[in-house]
């Protein structure tokens, strides 16, 4: 049974002073790696290592709030992570115009074209032992003729990220443990495995959601800390 999972408005909603999010450089020559046609694909080096680490630092300074669920017994997917949720149209626009606007210019859903991001930006933190069970993501009506049809995840930690010319030659952050686990796993009919995506710093993962959303989960983190930025692609 598919369990729909919308974010609860109470958990992680930030009412504090405005967070100073990092600047995001426009990226040229971004490329899509298709995992399942147009339904599931990744974009490597969408954020630089510097940008990813700056988002983590800003998020930690803002403060996460734990998010759980009632669990499968009550019709909800198992959920154990920490979350920040901000409504920030300016940040959403900057992320969109850093390269997604060009990359997704030919993507259409039911005659609609991609026009931007959901201004509700969420950041998730998964520590050792935390995970998000199998679920589907719902489509959201944003008003003014806009509706979301794709989930956007940007991994802010993990993996051996390919070096990009947009990254500075700094010493890096050796204080954090390498991330182990936390893969995003997608399932097809009869629980067949469609794709297993390991979190890799700076990589964006996009997948269709709503009535065509694939069942998916975020596996247990066994070492390190997994950080993810989440939004949705809006169409009109």
PDB file of C-alpha atoms in Angstrom:
ATOM      1  CA  UNK A   1       0.000   0.000   0.000  1.00  0.00           C
ATOM      2  CA  UNK A   2       1.361   3.390  -0.928  1.00  0.00           C
ATOM      3  CA  UNK A   3       1.577   5.781   1.963  1.00  0.00           C
ATOM      4  CA  UNK A   4       1.286   9.436   1.074  1.00  0.00           C
ATOM      5  CA  UNK A   5       3.568  11.652   3.041  1.00  0.00           C
ATOM      6  CA  UNK A   6       3.097  15.400   3.128  1.00  0.00           C
ATOM      7  CA  UNK A   7       5.296  17.435   5.431  1.00  0.00           C
ATOM      8  CA  UNK A   8       3.614  18.318   8.679  1.00  0.00           C
ATOM      9  CA  UNK A   9       3.320  22.062   9.020  1.00  0.00           C
ATOM     10  CA  UNK A  10       4.115  22.131  12.727  1.00  0.00           C
ATOM     11  CA  UNK A  11       7.424  20.288  12.777  1.00  0.00           C
ATOM     12  CA  UNK A  12      10.434  22.353  11.770  1.00  0.00           C
ATOM     13  CA  UNK A  13       8.558  25.504  10.802  1.00  0.00           C
ATOM     14  CA  UNK A  14      10.988  28.342  11.397  1.00  0.00           C
ATOM     15  CA  UNK A  15       9.643  31.542  12.941  1.00  0.00           C
ATOM     16  CA  UNK A  16      13.005  32.958  14.051  1.00  0.00           C
ATOM     17  CA  UNK A  17      15.093  35.698  12.533  1.00  0.00           C
ATOM     18  CA  UNK A  18      15.745  35.386   8.821  1.00  0.00           C
ATOM     19  CA  UNK A  19      18.532  32.966   7.924  1.00  0.00           C
ATOM     20  CA  UNK A  20      21.272  34.210   5.629  1.00  0.00           C
ATOM     21  CA  UNK A  21      21.428  31.483   3.011  1.00  0.00           C
ATOM     22  CA  UNK A  22      24.579  31.164   0.860  1.00  0.00           C
ATOM     23  CA  UNK A  23      24.967  32.664  -2.579  1.00  0.00           C
ATOM     24  CA  UNK A  24      24.500  30.210  -5.433  1.00  0.00           C
ATOM     25  CA  UNK A  25      26.503  30.528  -8.626  1.00  0.00           C
ATOM     26  CA  UNK A  26      24.793  30.002 -12.002  1.00  0.00           C
ATOM     27  CA  UNK A  27      25.981  26.711 -13.496  1.00  0.00           C
ATOM     28  CA  UNK A  28      26.702  26.204 -17.169  1.00  0.00           C
ATOM     29  CA  UNK A  29      26.653  22.874 -18.998  1.00  0.00           C
ATOM     30  CA  UNK A  30      24.711  20.940 -16.388  1.00  0.00           C
ATOM     31  CA  UNK A  31      23.818  17.463 -17.619  1.00  0.00           C
ATOM     32  CA  UNK A  32      20.978  15.082 -16.830  1.00  0.00           C
ATOM     33  CA  UNK A  33      21.662  11.423 -16.021  1.00  0.00           C
ATOM     34  CA  UNK A  34      18.436   9.498 -16.609  1.00  0.00           C
ATOM     35  CA  UNK A  35      17.664   6.606 -14.282  1.00  0.00           C
ATOM     36  CA  UNK A  36      14.111   6.030 -15.527  1.00  0.00           C
ATOM     37  CA  UNK A  37      13.264   8.081 -18.619  1.00  0.00           C
ATOM     38  CA  UNK A  38      11.886  11.485 -17.555  1.00  0.00           C
ATOM     39  CA  UNK A  39      10.468  10.072 -14.329  1.00  0.00           C
ATOM     40  CA  UNK A  40      13.750   9.905 -12.405  1.00  0.00           C
ATOM     41  CA  UNK A  41      17.087  11.593 -13.090  1.00  0.00           C
ATOM     42  CA  UNK A  42      20.109  13.181 -11.421  1.00  0.00           C
ATOM     43  CA  UNK A  43      22.188  16.287 -12.072  1.00  0.00           C
ATOM     44  CA  UNK A  44      25.770  16.093 -10.833  1.00  0.00           C
ATOM     45  CA  UNK A  45      27.578  19.155  -9.489  1.00  0.00           C
ATOM     46  CA  UNK A  46      24.357  21.156  -9.195  1.00  0.00           C
ATOM     47  CA  UNK A  47      25.743  22.701  -5.997  1.00  0.00           C
ATOM     48  CA  UNK A  48      29.476  23.158  -5.523  1.00  0.00           C
ATOM     49  CA  UNK A  49      31.133  21.671  -2.453  1.00  0.00           C
ATOM     50  CA  UNK A  50      31.472  25.175  -1.016  1.00  0.00           C
ATOM     51  CA  UNK A  51      27.766  25.876  -1.549  1.00  0.00           C
ATOM     52  CA  UNK A  52      26.719  22.542  -0.034  1.00  0.00           C
ATOM     53  CA  UNK A  53      28.813  23.070   3.096  1.00  0.00           C
ATOM     54  CA  UNK A  54      27.548  26.656   3.419  1.00  0.00           C
ATOM     55  CA  UNK A  55      23.925  25.423   3.371  1.00  0.00           C
ATOM     56  CA  UNK A  56      24.742  22.884   6.088  1.00  0.00           C
ATOM     57  CA  UNK A  57      26.387  25.567   8.217  1.00  0.00           C
ATOM     58  CA  UNK A  58      23.449  27.955   7.775  1.00  0.00           C
ATOM     59  CA  UNK A  59      20.948  25.195   8.575  1.00  0.00           C
ATOM     60  CA  UNK A  60      22.780  24.131  11.728  1.00  0.00           C
ATOM     61  CA  UNK A  61      22.941  27.737  12.915  1.00  0.00           C
ATOM     62  CA  UNK A  62      19.187  28.049  12.336  1.00  0.00           C
ATOM     63  CA  UNK A  63      18.373  24.863  14.206  1.00  0.00           C
ATOM     64  CA  UNK A  64      16.580  21.665  13.185  1.00  0.00           C
ATOM     65  CA  UNK A  65      13.381  20.270  14.701  1.00  0.00           C
ATOM     66  CA  UNK A  66      12.788  16.536  14.942  1.00  0.00           C
ATOM     67  CA  UNK A  67      10.111  15.122  12.647  1.00  0.00           C
ATOM     68  CA  UNK A  68       8.499  11.781  13.271  1.00  0.00           C
ATOM     69  CA  UNK A  69       5.294  10.032  12.244  1.00  0.00           C
ATOM     70  CA  UNK A  70       2.592   7.810  13.677  1.00  0.00           C
ATOM     71  CA  UNK A  71       3.975   4.947  11.582  1.00  0.00           C
ATOM     72  CA  UNK A  72       2.513   2.312   9.235  1.00  0.00           C
ATOM     73  CA  UNK A  73       0.024   1.116  11.856  1.00  0.00           C
ATOM     74  CA  UNK A  74      -1.749   4.457  11.432  1.00  0.00           C
ATOM     75  CA  UNK A  75      -1.319   4.665   7.668  1.00  0.00           C
ATOM     76  CA  UNK A  76       1.786   6.869   7.726  1.00  0.00           C
ATOM     77  CA  UNK A  77       5.245   6.040   6.468  1.00  0.00           C
ATOM     78  CA  UNK A  78       7.865   5.552   9.157  1.00  0.00           C
ATOM     79  CA  UNK A  79       9.757   8.808   9.517  1.00  0.00           C
ATOM     80  CA  UNK A  80      12.674   9.762  11.741  1.00  0.00           C
ATOM     81  CA  UNK A  81      14.691  12.822  10.725  1.00  0.00           C
ATOM     82  CA  UNK A  82      15.298  16.449  11.639  1.00  0.00           C
ATOM     83  CA  UNK A  83      13.832  19.264   9.568  1.00  0.00           C
ATOM     84  CA  UNK A  84      13.803  22.962   8.776  1.00  0.00           C
ATOM     85  CA  UNK A  85      11.029  24.508   6.677  1.00  0.00           C
ATOM     86  CA  UNK A  86      11.144  28.069   5.373  1.00  0.00           C
ATOM     87  CA  UNK A  87       8.929  29.920   2.935  1.00  0.00           C
ATOM     88  CA  UNK A  88      11.509  31.829   0.875  1.00  0.00           C
ATOM     89  CA  UNK A  89      10.544  32.794  -2.701  1.00  0.00           C
ATOM     90  CA  UNK A  90      13.861  34.632  -3.168  1.00  0.00           C
ATOM     91  CA  UNK A  91      15.941  31.558  -2.288  1.00  0.00           C
ATOM     92  CA  UNK A  92      13.691  29.347  -4.444  1.00  0.00           C
ATOM     93  CA  UNK A  93      14.172  31.692  -7.390  1.00  0.00           C
ATOM     94  CA  UNK A  94      17.963  31.755  -6.954  1.00  0.00           C
ATOM     95  CA  UNK A  95      18.142  27.959  -6.905  1.00  0.00           C
ATOM     96  CA  UNK A  96      15.867  27.741  -9.955  1.00  0.00           C
ATOM     97  CA  UNK A  97      17.880  30.279 -11.941  1.00  0.00           C
ATOM     98  CA  UNK A  98      21.213  28.683 -11.080  1.00  0.00           C
ATOM     99  CA  UNK A  99      20.663  26.270 -13.963  1.00  0.00           C
ATOM    100  CA  UNK A 100      17.413  24.355 -13.530  1.00  0.00           C
ATOM    101  CA  UNK A 101      15.476  26.903 -15.586  1.00  0.00           C
ATOM    102  CA  UNK A 102      17.575  26.100 -18.651  1.00  0.00           C
ATOM    103  CA  UNK A 103      18.047  22.400 -17.932  1.00  0.00           C
ATOM    104  CA  UNK A 104      14.308  21.737 -17.588  1.00  0.00           C
ATOM    105  CA  UNK A 105      13.110  24.110 -20.319  1.00  0.00           C
ATOM    106  CA  UNK A 106      11.893  21.216 -22.487  1.00  0.00           C
ATOM    107  CA  UNK A 107      10.208  19.264 -19.686  1.00  0.00           C
ATOM    108  CA  UNK A 108       6.412  19.246 -20.003  1.00  0.00           C
ATOM    109  CA  UNK A 109       3.623  17.690 -17.949  1.00  0.00           C
ATOM    110  CA  UNK A 110       0.114  17.586 -19.447  1.00  0.00           C
ATOM    111  CA  UNK A 111       0.945  20.519 -21.700  1.00  0.00           C
ATOM    112  CA  UNK A 112       2.373  22.562 -18.816  1.00  0.00           C
ATOM    113  CA  UNK A 113       5.987  23.738 -18.614  1.00  0.00           C
ATOM    114  CA  UNK A 114       8.324  24.040 -15.619  1.00  0.00           C
ATOM    115  CA  UNK A 115       8.239  27.600 -14.277  1.00  0.00           C
ATOM    116  CA  UNK A 116      10.077  27.539 -10.957  1.00  0.00           C
ATOM    117  CA  UNK A 117      10.345  26.029  -7.493  1.00  0.00           C
ATOM    118  CA  UNK A 118       7.921  25.700  -4.641  1.00  0.00           C
ATOM    119  CA  UNK A 119       8.962  28.547  -2.290  1.00  0.00           C
ATOM    120  CA  UNK A 120       8.618  26.131   0.624  1.00  0.00           C
ATOM    121  CA  UNK A 121      12.261  25.104   1.032  1.00  0.00           C
ATOM    122  CA  UNK A 122      12.975  22.245   3.408  1.00  0.00           C
ATOM    123  CA  UNK A 123      16.281  20.989   4.771  1.00  0.00           C
ATOM    124  CA  UNK A 124      16.562  17.521   6.270  1.00  0.00           C
ATOM    125  CA  UNK A 125      19.195  16.027   8.546  1.00  0.00           C
ATOM    126  CA  UNK A 126      19.573  12.300   9.098  1.00  0.00           C
ATOM    127  CA  UNK A 127      21.914  11.133  11.832  1.00  0.00           C
ATOM    128  CA  UNK A 128      23.011   7.550  12.470  1.00  0.00           C
ATOM    129  CA  UNK A 129      19.977   5.300  12.780  1.00  0.00           C
ATOM    130  CA  UNK A 130      17.539   7.717  11.160  1.00  0.00           C
ATOM    131  CA  UNK A 131      15.586   6.942   8.000  1.00  0.00           C
ATOM    132  CA  UNK A 132      12.382   7.641   6.066  1.00  0.00           C
ATOM    133  CA  UNK A 133      10.295   4.565   5.200  1.00  0.00           C
ATOM    134  CA  UNK A 134       8.596   3.786   1.902  1.00  0.00           C
ATOM    135  CA  UNK A 135       6.209   6.523   0.800  1.00  0.00           C
ATOM    136  CA  UNK A 136       5.088   8.656  -2.119  1.00  0.00           C
ATOM    137  CA  UNK A 137       5.267  12.449  -2.488  1.00  0.00           C
ATOM    138  CA  UNK A 138       2.081  14.353  -3.177  1.00  0.00           C
ATOM    139  CA  UNK A 139       1.543  17.082  -5.741  1.00  0.00           C
ATOM    140  CA  UNK A 140       0.845  20.551  -4.342  1.00  0.00           C
ATOM    141  CA  UNK A 141      -1.419  23.268  -5.731  1.00  0.00           C
ATOM    142  CA  UNK A 142       0.534  26.522  -5.341  1.00  0.00           C
ATOM    143  CA  UNK A 143      -2.259  28.738  -6.680  1.00  0.00           C
ATOM    144  CA  UNK A 144      -2.162  31.092  -9.666  1.00  0.00           C
ATOM    145  CA  UNK A 145      -2.354  28.084 -11.984  1.00  0.00           C
ATOM    146  CA  UNK A 146       0.841  26.511 -10.607  1.00  0.00           C
ATOM    147  CA  UNK A 147       1.081  22.907  -9.447  1.00  0.00           C
ATOM    148  CA  UNK A 148       4.100  20.818  -8.479  1.00  0.00           C
ATOM    149  CA  UNK A 149       4.849  17.630 -10.405  1.00  0.00           C
ATOM    150  CA  UNK A 150       8.467  16.820  -9.478  1.00  0.00           C
ATOM    151  CA  UNK A 151      10.382  16.481  -6.226  1.00  0.00           C
ATOM    152  CA  UNK A 152      13.805  18.146  -6.086  1.00  0.00           C
ATOM    153  CA  UNK A 153      16.374  16.786  -3.639  1.00  0.00           C
ATOM    154  CA  UNK A 154      19.874  18.257  -3.435  1.00  0.00           C
ATOM    155  CA  UNK A 155      22.323  16.213  -1.376  1.00  0.00           C
ATOM    156  CA  UNK A 156      24.476  18.451   0.800  1.00  0.00           C
ATOM    157  CA  UNK A 157      26.740  15.696   2.085  1.00  0.00           C
ATOM    158  CA  UNK A 158      27.989  12.268   1.099  1.00  0.00           C
ATOM    159  CA  UNK A 159      29.912  10.394  -1.516  1.00  0.00           C
ATOM    160  CA  UNK A 160      33.033  11.112  -3.464  1.00  0.00           C
ATOM    161  CA  UNK A 161      31.923  14.187  -5.353  1.00  0.00           C
ATOM    162  CA  UNK A 162      33.614  14.753  -8.698  1.00  0.00           C
ATOM    163  CA  UNK A 163      35.789  17.857  -8.617  1.00  0.00           C
ATOM    164  CA  UNK A 164      34.204  20.790 -10.393  1.00  0.00           C
ATOM    165  CA  UNK A 165      35.932  23.926 -11.602  1.00  0.00           C
ATOM    166  CA  UNK A 166      33.347  25.829  -9.565  1.00  0.00           C
ATOM    167  CA  UNK A 167      34.828  24.431  -6.347  1.00  0.00           C
ATOM    168  CA  UNK A 168      37.565  26.340  -4.603  1.00  0.00           C
ATOM    169  CA  UNK A 169      40.824  24.603  -3.737  1.00  0.00           C
ATOM    170  CA  UNK A 170      40.315  24.925  -0.005  1.00  0.00           C
ATOM    171  CA  UNK A 171      41.443  22.375   2.535  1.00  0.00           C
ATOM    172  CA  UNK A 172      37.937  20.935   2.820  1.00  0.00           C
ATOM    173  CA  UNK A 173      36.173  19.757   5.932  1.00  0.00           C
ATOM    174  CA  UNK A 174      38.039  16.840   7.457  1.00  0.00           C
ATOM    175  CA  UNK A 175      36.165  17.062  10.751  1.00  0.00           C
ATOM    176  CA  UNK A 176      33.027  15.320   9.494  1.00  0.00           C
ATOM    177  CA  UNK A 177      32.796  11.559   9.151  1.00  0.00           C
ATOM    178  CA  UNK A 178      32.236  10.107   5.690  1.00  0.00           C
ATOM    179  CA  UNK A 179      28.566   9.370   5.114  1.00  0.00           C
ATOM    180  CA  UNK A 180      27.588   5.710   4.893  1.00  0.00           C
ATOM    181  CA  UNK A 181      24.031   4.625   4.068  1.00  0.00           C
ATOM    182  CA  UNK A 182      21.128   6.981   3.463  1.00  0.00           C
ATOM    183  CA  UNK A 183      20.512   5.874  -0.123  1.00  0.00           C
ATOM    184  CA  UNK A 184      17.283   6.981  -1.812  1.00  0.00           C
ATOM    185  CA  UNK A 185      15.712   3.823  -3.218  1.00  0.00           C
ATOM    186  CA  UNK A 186      12.877   3.685  -5.769  1.00  0.00           C
ATOM    187  CA  UNK A 187      10.545   0.744  -6.344  1.00  0.00           C
ATOM    188  CA  UNK A 188       8.341  -0.324  -9.242  1.00  0.00           C
ATOM    189  CA  UNK A 189       5.513  -2.843  -9.503  1.00  0.00           C
ATOM    190  CA  UNK A 190       5.719  -5.790  -7.090  1.00  0.00           C
ATOM    191  CA  UNK A 191       8.476  -4.015  -5.149  1.00  0.00           C
ATOM    192  CA  UNK A 192      10.925  -4.369  -8.013  1.00  0.00           C
ATOM    193  CA  UNK A 193      14.033  -2.228  -7.608  1.00  0.00           C
ATOM    194  CA  UNK A 194      14.098   0.712 -10.044  1.00  0.00           C
ATOM    195  CA  UNK A 195      17.094   2.663  -8.756  1.00  0.00           C
ATOM    196  CA  UNK A 196      19.294   3.079  -5.714  1.00  0.00           C
ATOM    197  CA  UNK A 197      20.809   6.562  -5.462  1.00  0.00           C
ATOM    198  CA  UNK A 198      23.630   7.103  -2.953  1.00  0.00           C
ATOM    199  CA  UNK A 199      23.774  10.616  -1.478  1.00  0.00           C
ATOM    200  CA  UNK A 200      26.573  12.560  -3.139  1.00  0.00           C
ATOM    201  CA  UNK A 201      27.419  16.104  -2.129  1.00  0.00           C
ATOM    202  CA  UNK A 202      26.117  18.628  -4.655  1.00  0.00           C
ATOM    203  CA  UNK A 203      24.067  16.144  -6.701  1.00  0.00           C
ATOM    204  CA  UNK A 204      20.428  16.951  -7.451  1.00  0.00           C
ATOM    205  CA  UNK A 205      17.864  14.155  -7.709  1.00  0.00           C
ATOM    206  CA  UNK A 206      14.542  14.815  -9.425  1.00  0.00           C
ATOM    207  CA  UNK A 207      11.588  12.450  -9.645  1.00  0.00           C
ATOM    208  CA  UNK A 208       7.984  12.749 -10.718  1.00  0.00           C
ATOM    209  CA  UNK A 209       5.458  12.868  -7.888  1.00  0.00           C
ATOM    210  CA  UNK A 210       1.716  12.928  -7.407  1.00  0.00           C
ATOM    211  CA  UNK A 211      -0.350  10.146  -8.981  1.00  0.00           C
ATOM    212  CA  UNK A 212       2.674   8.834 -10.924  1.00  0.00           C
ATOM    213  CA  UNK A 213       5.096   8.926  -8.000  1.00  0.00           C
ATOM    214  CA  UNK A 214       7.168   5.795  -7.447  1.00  0.00           C
ATOM    215  CA  UNK A 215       7.268   4.258  -3.995  1.00  0.00           C
ATOM    216  CA  UNK A 216      10.593   5.279  -2.459  1.00  0.00           C
ATOM    217  CA  UNK A 217      12.490   5.434   0.816  1.00  0.00           C
ATOM    218  CA  UNK A 218      15.544   6.991   2.441  1.00  0.00           C
ATOM    219  CA  UNK A 219      17.582   4.161   3.895  1.00  0.00           C
ATOM    220  CA  UNK A 220      19.090   4.089   7.339  1.00  0.00           C
ATOM    221  CA  UNK A 221      22.243   6.184   7.878  1.00  0.00           C
ATOM    222  CA  UNK A 222      24.932   3.984   9.419  1.00  0.00           C
ATOM    223  CA  UNK A 223      27.783   6.498   9.663  1.00  0.00           C
ATOM    224  CA  UNK A 224      28.148  10.273   9.389  1.00  0.00           C
ATOM    225  CA  UNK A 225      25.314  12.759   8.827  1.00  0.00           C
ATOM    226  CA  UNK A 226      23.141  13.099   5.733  1.00  0.00           C
ATOM    227  CA  UNK A 227      21.940  16.584   4.789  1.00  0.00           C
ATOM    228  CA  UNK A 228      19.394  17.210   2.031  1.00  0.00           C
ATOM    229  CA  UNK A 229      17.713  20.302   0.584  1.00  0.00           C
ATOM    230  CA  UNK A 230      14.182  19.667  -0.673  1.00  0.00           C
ATOM    231  CA  UNK A 231      11.787  21.600  -2.875  1.00  0.00           C
ATOM    232  CA  UNK A 232       9.436  20.852  -5.783  1.00  0.00           C
ATOM    233  CA  UNK A 233       9.296  21.807  -9.445  1.00  0.00           C
ATOM    234  CA  UNK A 234       6.203  23.874 -10.278  1.00  0.00           C
ATOM    235  CA  UNK A 235       4.486  23.753 -13.659  1.00  0.00           C
ATOM    236  CA  UNK A 236       2.015  26.149 -15.288  1.00  0.00           C
TER     237      UNK A 236
END
